[in-house]
PDB file of C-alpha atoms in Angstrom:
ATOM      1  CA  UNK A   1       3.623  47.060  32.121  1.00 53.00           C
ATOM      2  CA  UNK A   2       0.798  46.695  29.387  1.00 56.00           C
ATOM      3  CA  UNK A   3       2.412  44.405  26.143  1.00 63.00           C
ATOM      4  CA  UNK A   4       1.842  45.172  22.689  1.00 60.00           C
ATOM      5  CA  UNK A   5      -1.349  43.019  21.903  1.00 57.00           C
ATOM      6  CA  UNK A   6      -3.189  44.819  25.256  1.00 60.00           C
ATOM      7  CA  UNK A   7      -2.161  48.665  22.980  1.00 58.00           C
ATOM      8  CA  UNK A   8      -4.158  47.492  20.071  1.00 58.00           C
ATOM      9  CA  UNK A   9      -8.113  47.851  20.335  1.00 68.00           C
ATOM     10  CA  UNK A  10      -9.796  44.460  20.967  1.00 70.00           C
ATOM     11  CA  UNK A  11     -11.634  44.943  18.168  1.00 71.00           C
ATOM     12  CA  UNK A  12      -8.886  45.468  15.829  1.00 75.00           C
ATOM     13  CA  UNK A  13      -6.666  42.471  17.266  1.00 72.00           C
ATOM     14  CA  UNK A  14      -9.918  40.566  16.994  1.00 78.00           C
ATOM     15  CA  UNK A  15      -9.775  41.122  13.015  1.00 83.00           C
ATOM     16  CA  UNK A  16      -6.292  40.975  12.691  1.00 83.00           C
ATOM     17  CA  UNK A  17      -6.807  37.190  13.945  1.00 86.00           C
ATOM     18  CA  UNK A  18      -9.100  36.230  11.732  1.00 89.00           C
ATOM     19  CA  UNK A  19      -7.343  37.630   9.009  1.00 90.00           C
ATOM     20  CA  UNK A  20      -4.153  35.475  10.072  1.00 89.00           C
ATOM     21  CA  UNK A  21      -6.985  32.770  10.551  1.00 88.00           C
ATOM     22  CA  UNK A  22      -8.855  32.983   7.583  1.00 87.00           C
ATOM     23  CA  UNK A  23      -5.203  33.226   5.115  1.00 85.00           C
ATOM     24  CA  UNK A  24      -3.920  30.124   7.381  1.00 87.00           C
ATOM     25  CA  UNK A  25      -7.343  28.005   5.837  1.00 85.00           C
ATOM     26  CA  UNK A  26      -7.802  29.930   2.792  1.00 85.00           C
ATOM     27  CA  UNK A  27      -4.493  29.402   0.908  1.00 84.00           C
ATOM     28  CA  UNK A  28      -4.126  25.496   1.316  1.00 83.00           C
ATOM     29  CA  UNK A  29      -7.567  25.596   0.234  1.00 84.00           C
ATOM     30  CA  UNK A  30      -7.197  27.567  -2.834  1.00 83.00           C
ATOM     31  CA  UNK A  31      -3.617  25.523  -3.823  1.00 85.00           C
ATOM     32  CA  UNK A  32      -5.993  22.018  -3.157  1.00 84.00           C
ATOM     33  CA  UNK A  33      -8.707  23.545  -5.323  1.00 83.00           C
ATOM     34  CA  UNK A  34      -5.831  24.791  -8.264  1.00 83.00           C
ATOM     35  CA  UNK A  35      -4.021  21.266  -8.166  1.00 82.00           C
ATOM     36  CA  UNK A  36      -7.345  19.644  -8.450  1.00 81.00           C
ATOM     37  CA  UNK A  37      -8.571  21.553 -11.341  1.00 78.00           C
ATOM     38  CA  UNK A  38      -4.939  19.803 -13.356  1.00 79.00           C
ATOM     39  CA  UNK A  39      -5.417  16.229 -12.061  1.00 76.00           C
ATOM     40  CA  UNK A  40      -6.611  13.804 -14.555  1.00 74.00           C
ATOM     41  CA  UNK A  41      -7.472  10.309 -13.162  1.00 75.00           C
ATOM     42  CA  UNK A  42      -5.332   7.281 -14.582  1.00 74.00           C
ATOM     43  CA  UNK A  43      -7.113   6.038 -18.031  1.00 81.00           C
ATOM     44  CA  UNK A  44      -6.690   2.310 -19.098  1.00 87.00           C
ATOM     45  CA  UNK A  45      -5.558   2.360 -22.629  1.00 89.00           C
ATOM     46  CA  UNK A  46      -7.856  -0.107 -25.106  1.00 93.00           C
ATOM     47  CA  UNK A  47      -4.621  -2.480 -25.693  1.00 94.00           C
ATOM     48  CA  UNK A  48      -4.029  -2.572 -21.661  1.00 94.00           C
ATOM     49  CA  UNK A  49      -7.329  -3.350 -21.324  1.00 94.00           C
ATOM     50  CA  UNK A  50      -7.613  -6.252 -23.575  1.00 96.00           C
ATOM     51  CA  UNK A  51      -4.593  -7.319 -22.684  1.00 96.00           C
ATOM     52  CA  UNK A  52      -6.067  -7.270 -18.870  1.00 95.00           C
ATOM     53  CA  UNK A  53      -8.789  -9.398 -20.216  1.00 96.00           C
ATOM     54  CA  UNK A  54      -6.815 -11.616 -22.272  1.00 97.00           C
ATOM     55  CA  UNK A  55      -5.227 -12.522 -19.204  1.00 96.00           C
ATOM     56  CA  UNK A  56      -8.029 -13.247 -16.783  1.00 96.00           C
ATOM     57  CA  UNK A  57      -9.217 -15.794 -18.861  1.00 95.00           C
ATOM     58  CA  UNK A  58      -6.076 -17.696 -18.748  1.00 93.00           C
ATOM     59  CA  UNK A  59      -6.166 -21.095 -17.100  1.00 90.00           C
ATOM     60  CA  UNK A  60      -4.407 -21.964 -13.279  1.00 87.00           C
ATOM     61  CA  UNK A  61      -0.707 -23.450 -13.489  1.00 80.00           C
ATOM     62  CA  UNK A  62       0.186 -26.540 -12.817  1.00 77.00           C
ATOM     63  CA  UNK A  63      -0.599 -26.564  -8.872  1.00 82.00           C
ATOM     64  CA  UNK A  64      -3.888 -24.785  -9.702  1.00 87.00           C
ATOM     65  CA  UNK A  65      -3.208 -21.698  -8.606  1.00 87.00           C
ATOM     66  CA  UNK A  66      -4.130 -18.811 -10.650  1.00 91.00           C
ATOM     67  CA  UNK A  67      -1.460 -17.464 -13.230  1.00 93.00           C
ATOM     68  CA  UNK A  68       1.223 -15.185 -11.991  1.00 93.00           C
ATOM     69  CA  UNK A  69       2.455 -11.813 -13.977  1.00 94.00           C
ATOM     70  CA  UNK A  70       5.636 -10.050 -14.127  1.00 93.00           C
ATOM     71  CA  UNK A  71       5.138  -6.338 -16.176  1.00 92.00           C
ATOM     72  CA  UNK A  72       7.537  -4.198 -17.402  1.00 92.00           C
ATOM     73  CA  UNK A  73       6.624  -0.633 -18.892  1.00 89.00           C
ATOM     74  CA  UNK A  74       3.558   0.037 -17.328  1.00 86.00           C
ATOM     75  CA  UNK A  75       5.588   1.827 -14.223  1.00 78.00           C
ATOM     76  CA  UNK A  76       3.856   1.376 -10.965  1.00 76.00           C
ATOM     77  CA  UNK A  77       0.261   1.006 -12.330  1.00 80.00           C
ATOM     78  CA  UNK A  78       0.446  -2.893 -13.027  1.00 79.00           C
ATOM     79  CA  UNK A  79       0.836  -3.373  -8.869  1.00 82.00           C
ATOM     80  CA  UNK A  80      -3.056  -2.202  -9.136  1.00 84.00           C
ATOM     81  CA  UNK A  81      -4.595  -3.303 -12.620  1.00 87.00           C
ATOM     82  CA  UNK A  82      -2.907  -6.984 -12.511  1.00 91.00           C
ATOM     83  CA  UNK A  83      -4.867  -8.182  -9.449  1.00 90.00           C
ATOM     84  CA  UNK A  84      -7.559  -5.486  -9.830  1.00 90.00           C
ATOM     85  CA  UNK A  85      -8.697  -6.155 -13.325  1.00 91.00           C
ATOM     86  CA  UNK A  86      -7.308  -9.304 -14.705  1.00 93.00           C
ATOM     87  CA  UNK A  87      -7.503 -11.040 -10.829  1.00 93.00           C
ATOM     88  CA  UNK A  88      -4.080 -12.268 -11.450  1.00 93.00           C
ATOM     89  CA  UNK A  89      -1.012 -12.502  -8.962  1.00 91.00           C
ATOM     90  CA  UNK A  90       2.170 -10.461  -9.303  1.00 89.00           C
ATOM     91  CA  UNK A  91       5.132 -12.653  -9.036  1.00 88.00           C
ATOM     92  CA  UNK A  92       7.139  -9.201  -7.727  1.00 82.00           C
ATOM     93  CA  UNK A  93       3.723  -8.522  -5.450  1.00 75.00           C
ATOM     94  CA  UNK A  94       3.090  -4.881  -4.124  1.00 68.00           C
ATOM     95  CA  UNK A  95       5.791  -4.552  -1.517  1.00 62.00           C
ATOM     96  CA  UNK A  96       9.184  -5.809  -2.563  1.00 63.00           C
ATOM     97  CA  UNK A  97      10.721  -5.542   1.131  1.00 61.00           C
ATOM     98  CA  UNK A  98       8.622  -7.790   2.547  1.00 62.00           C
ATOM     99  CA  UNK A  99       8.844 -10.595  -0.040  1.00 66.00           C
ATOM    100  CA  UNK A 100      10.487 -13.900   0.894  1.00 73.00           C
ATOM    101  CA  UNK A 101      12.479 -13.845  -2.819  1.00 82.00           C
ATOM    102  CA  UNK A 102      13.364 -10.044  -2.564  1.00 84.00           C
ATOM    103  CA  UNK A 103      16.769 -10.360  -4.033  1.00 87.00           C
ATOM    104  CA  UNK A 104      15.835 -12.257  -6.668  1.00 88.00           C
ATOM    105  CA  UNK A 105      12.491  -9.841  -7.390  1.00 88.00           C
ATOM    106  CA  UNK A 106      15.325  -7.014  -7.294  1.00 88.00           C
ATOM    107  CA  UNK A 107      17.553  -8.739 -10.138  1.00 90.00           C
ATOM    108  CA  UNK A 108      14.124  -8.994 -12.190  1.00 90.00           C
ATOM    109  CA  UNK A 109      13.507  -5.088 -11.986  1.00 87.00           C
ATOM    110  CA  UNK A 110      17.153  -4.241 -12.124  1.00 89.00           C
ATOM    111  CA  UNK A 111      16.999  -5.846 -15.256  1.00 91.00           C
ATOM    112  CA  UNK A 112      13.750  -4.173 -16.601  1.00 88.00           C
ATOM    113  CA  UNK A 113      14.927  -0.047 -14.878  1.00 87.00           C
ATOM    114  CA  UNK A 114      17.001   1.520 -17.889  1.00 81.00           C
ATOM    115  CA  UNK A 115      19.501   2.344 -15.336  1.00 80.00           C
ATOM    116  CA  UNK A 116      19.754  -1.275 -13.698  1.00 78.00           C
ATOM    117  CA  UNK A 117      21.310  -4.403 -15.609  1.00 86.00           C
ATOM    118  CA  UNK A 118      21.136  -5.437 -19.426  1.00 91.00           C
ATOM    119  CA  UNK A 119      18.467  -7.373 -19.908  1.00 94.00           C
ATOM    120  CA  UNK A 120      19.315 -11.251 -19.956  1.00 95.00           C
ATOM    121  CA  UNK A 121      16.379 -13.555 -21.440  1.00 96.00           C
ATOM    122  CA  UNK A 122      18.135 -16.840 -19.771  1.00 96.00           C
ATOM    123  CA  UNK A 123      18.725 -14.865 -16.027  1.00 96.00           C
ATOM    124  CA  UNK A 124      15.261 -13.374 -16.619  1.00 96.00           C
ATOM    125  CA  UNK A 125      13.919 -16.934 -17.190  1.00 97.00           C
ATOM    126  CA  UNK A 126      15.499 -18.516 -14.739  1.00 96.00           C
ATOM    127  CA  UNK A 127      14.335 -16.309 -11.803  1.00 95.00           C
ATOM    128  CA  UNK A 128      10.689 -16.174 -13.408  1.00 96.00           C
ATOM    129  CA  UNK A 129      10.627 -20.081 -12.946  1.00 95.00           C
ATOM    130  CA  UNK A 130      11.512 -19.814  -9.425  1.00 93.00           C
ATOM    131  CA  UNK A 131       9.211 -17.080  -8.830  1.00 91.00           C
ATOM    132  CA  UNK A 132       6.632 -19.055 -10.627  1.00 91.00           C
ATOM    133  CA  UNK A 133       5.908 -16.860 -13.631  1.00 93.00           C
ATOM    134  CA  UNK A 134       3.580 -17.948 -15.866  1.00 95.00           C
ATOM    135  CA  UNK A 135       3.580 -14.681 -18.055  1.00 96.00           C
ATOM    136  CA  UNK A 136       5.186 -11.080 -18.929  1.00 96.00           C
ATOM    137  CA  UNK A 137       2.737  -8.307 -19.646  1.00 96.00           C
ATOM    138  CA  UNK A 138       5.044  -5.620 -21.676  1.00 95.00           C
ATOM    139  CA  UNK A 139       3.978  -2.198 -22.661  1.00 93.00           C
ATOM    140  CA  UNK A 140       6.404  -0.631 -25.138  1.00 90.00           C
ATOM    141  CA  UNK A 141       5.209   3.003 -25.340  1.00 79.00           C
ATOM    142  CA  UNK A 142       3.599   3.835 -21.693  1.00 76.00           C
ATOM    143  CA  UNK A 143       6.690   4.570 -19.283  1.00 72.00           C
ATOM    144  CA  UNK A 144      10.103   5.113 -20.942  1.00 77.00           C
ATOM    145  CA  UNK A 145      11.828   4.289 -17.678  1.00 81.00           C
ATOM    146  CA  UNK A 146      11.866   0.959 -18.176  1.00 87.00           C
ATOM    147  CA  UNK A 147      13.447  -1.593 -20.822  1.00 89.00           C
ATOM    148  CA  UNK A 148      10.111  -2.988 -22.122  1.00 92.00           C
ATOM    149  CA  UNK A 149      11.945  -2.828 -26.248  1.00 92.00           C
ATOM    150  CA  UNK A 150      14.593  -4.464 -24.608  1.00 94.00           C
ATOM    151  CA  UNK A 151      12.861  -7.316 -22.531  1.00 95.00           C
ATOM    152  CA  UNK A 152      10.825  -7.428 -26.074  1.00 96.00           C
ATOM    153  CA  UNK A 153      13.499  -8.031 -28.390  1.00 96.00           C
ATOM    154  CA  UNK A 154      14.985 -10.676 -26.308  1.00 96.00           C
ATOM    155  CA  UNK A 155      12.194 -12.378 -25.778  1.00 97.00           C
ATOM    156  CA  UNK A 156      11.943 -12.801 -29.549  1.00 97.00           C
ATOM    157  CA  UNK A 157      15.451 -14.217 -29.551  1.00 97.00           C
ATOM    158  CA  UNK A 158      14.772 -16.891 -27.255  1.00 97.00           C
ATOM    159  CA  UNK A 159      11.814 -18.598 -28.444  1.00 97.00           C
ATOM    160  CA  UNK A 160      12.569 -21.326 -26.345  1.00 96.00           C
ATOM    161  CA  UNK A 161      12.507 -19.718 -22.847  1.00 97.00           C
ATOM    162  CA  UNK A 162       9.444 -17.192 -23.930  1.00 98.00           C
ATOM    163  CA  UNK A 163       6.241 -17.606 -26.371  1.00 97.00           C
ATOM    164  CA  UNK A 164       4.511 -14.322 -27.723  1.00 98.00           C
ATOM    165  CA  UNK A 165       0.931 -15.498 -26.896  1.00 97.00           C
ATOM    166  CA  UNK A 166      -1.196 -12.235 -27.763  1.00 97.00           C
ATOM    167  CA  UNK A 167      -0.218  -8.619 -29.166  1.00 97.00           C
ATOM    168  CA  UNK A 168      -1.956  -5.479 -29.084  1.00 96.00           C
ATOM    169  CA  UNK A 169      -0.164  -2.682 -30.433  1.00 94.00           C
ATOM    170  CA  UNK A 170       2.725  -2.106 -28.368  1.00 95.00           C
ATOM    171  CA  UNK A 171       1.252  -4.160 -25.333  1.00 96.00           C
ATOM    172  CA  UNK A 172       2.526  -7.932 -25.506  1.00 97.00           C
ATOM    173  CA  UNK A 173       1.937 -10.936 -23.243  1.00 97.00           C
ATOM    174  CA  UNK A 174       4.668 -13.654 -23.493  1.00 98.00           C
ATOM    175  CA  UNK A 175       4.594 -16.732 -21.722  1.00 97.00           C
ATOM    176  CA  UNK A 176       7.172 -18.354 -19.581  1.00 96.00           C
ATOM    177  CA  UNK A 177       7.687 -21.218 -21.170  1.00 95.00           C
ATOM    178  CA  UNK A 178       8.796 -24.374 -18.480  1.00 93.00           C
ATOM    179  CA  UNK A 179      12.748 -24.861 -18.786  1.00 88.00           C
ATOM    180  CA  UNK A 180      14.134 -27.353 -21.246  1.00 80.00           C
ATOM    181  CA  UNK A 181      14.540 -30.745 -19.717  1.00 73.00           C
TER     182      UNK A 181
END
């Protein structure tokens, strides 16, 4: 009993495979190509950048170890230009999970995700210290997701848990400032 493929001409079931063939490769290709053509590659804005700067050339802490940085508003970018361009340590590091002070990292961003926590300058401060913070990178206009204006304001309000050390725009450093004795 002959089965449909063995009515067709080999020559024309020969085509219609390479048709299916060539539309199988072709499309992906062509959606790649169109999704390429609207990707723009990440751009480091000037105030980033110097504040990136700013903070490589801080000093070690205490121990000698190089500084450690929490950010807030930069979204997920400061896991790469922290270490990558500054060559300074995250305190949250790039894989929350696996971190020996996850719960505590999770309070930190709960705090700093507009739908986590309020932001609390004296919590904040306290689980900086024991994460060994040595300064906040914030970026007020980047990523509206996060409560940079928030962590900024109360900052200012506690000038005795957190120093503005430099200001660029709408990017701020502040330094953790050791707890009161």
């Amino acid at each position: 009993r002959d089965t449909w493929p063995q009515l067709l001409p080999t020559l024309a079931w020969r085509a219609a495979v390479t048709v299916v063939l060539a539309l199988v490769l072709v499309y992906p290709a062509y959606t790649a190509w169109q999704a390429r053509s609207r990707a723009h590659p990440y751009r480091v804005e000037p105030q980033v950048r110097q504040a990136l700067k700013w903070l490589a050339t801080t000093p070690p802490d205490a121990a000698g170890n190089p500084a450690k940085v929490f950010a807030v508003g930069l979204w997920n970018w400061h896991s790469f230009l922290v270490p990558a361009l500054a060559d300074r340590p995250l305190v949250d590091g790039w894989h929350d999970e696996g971190a020996a002070n996850v719960r505590l990292i999770r309070r930190l961003r709960g705090m700093a995700w507009i739908s986590g926590d309020p932001v609390d300058a004296t919590v904040a401060h306290q689980i900086l210290t024991r994460l060994g913070a040595s300064y906040v990178l914030l970026h007020r206009a980047y990523w509206s997701g996060e409560r940079t204006a928030e962590f900024w304001e109360e900052f200012e309000r506690h000038p005795s848990l957190f120093k503005l050390r430099e200001r660029w725009g709408e990017v701020a450093v502040f330094q953790v400032l050791p707890p009161a004795r």
